Every structure is written in C-alpha cells, then in structure tokens.
Coordinates of C-alpha atoms in Angstrom, one line a residue:
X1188 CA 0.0 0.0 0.0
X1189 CA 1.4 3.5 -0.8
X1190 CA 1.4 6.3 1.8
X1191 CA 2.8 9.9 2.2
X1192 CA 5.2 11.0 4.6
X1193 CA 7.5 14.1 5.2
X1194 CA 10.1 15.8 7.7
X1195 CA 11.8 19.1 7.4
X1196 CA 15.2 20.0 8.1
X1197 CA 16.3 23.4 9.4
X1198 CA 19.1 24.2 7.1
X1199 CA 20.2 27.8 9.3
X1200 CA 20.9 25.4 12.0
X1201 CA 21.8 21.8 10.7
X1202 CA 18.9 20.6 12.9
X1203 CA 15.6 19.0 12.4
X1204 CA 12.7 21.6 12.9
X1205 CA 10.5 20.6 15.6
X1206 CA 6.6 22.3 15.8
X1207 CA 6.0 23.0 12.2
X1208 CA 2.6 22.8 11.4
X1209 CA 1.9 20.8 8.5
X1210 CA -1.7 20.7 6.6
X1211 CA -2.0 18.0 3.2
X1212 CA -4.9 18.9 0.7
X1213 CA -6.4 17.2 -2.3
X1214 CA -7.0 19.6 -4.9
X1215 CA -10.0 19.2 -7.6
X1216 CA -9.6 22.0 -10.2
X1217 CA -10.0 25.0 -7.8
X1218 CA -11.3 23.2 -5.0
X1219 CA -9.1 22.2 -2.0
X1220 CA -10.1 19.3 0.4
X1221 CA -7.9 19.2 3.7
X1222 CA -7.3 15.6 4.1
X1223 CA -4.9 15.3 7.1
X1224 CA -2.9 17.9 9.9
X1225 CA 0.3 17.5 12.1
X1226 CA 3.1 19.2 13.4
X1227 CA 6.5 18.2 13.2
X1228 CA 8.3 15.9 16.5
X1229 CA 12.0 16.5 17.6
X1230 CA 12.9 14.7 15.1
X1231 CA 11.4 17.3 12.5
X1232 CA 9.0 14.3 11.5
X1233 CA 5.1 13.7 11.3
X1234 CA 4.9 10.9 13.9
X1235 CA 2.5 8.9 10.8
X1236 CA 2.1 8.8 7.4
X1237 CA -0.1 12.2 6.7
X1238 CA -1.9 9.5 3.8
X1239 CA -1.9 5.8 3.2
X1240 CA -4.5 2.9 2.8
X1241 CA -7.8 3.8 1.4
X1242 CA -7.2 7.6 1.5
X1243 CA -4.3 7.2 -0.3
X1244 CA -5.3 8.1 -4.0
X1245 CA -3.7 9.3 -7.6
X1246 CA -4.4 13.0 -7.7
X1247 CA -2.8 16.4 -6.8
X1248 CA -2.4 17.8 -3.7
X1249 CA -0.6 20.4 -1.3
X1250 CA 1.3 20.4 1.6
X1251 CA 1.2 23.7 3.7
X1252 CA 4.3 23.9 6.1
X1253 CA 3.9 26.6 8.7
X1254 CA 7.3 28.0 8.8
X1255 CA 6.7 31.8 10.1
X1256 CA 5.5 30.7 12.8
X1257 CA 8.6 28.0 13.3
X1258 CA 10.9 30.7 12.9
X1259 CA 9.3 33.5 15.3
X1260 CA 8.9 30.4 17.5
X1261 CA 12.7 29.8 17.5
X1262 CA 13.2 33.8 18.1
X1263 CA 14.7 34.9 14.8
X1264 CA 14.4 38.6 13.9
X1265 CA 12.3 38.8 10.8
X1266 CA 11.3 41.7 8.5
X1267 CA 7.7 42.7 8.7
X1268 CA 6.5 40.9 6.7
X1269 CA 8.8 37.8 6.5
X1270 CA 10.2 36.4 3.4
X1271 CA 8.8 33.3 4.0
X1272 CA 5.7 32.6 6.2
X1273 CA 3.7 29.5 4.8
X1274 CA 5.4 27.4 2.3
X1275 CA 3.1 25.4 -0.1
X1276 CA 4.2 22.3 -1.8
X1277 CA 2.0 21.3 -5.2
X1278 CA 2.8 17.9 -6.2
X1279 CA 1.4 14.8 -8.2
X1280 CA 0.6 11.3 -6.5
X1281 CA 0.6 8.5 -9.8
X1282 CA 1.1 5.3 -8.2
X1283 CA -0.9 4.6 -5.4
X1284 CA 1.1 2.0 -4.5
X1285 CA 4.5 3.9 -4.1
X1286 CA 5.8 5.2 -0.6
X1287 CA 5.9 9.1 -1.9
X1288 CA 8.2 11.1 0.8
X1289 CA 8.5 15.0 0.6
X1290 CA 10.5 16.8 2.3
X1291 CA 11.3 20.5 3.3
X1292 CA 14.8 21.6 3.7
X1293 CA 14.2 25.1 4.9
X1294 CA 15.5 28.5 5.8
X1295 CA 14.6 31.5 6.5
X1296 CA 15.3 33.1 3.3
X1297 CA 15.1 29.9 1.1
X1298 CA 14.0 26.4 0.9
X1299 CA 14.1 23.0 -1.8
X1300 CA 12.4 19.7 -1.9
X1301 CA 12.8 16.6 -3.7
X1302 CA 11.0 13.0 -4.1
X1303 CA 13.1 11.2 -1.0
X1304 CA 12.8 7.6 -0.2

C-alpha cells in the first residue's frame, strides 16, 4: 500500500525543525479538500504517514508547512512581513502503491524539496 510521509530540516541550523505545522490537501480543479494535519516531533518528523490505505489516491495535492510561525517560535528577527511565512508544496501522487516522501529543507530566506525515499 502507498502512503505519504515528510520531515523538514532546518538548514540555518543543521537541525531538524520541531513544531512546524503541516496541513495536506487534495485539490480538484479550484477546489481544496484538507485531508490530514500534524506538526512536526524532535525529530522534524510527522509521527505517521499524513496518507496511506484507502485515503491514499492518484491525484494532486498540497502540503502547507507553517514555517513563520517556526521561525518567530525559534526567536529569529524577521522583516515585517517575512520572506517566507507558509510554504506550499503542489505535487502529483501516480502510483498509489508507491511510498511518496517529501520533504522540506528550509531557511529563513530559502527552501528546496525533492522525491526522498
């Protein structure tokens, strides 16, 4: 069975980033179903999968990472307004029976993602 799963990696810091808030959505043409919500452990992880099983389908979605709220959290001086407050992630699931990991190596001023393993 496929299934989704992400971390994110605080690249200012070489550390994993603990208490981002991370929402998935399925998107239909405009439309935008939330389909699951966590935050991030010490480990910068979701502690499971944020899809797999039956809710685990072919389609497009988002993932919304919360990361202005990470870094006033962490007690970085920001502008007003930051550079970066929520990131979003558009991405395509094809396989439903793939493991599809995303995730978020992030800074204040930049981030990058990839298809991990």
């Amino acid at each position: 069975m496929g299934k989704l799963t992400t971390h994110v990696l605080d690249t200012a810091t070489g550390k994993p980033a603990a208490g981002i808030g991370i929402t998935l959505y399925r998107l239909a043409g405009s439309a935008r179903e939330k389909i699951a919500a966590a935050t991030t452990n010490a480990d910068g992880r979701v502690d499971a999968p944020l899809m797999e099983g039956g809710t685990f389908r072919k389609g497009r979605y988002e993932l919304e990472f919360e990361a202005g709220v990470y870094f006033t959290a962490a007690g970085l001086e920001l502008p007003d307004p930051p550079f970066l407050e929520d990131i979003i992630l558009r991405f395509g699931i094809a396989d439903e029976g793939a493991h599809y990991h995303v995730p978020l190596l992030l800074s204040p001023y930049g981030y990058s993602t990839y298809r991990g393993s």
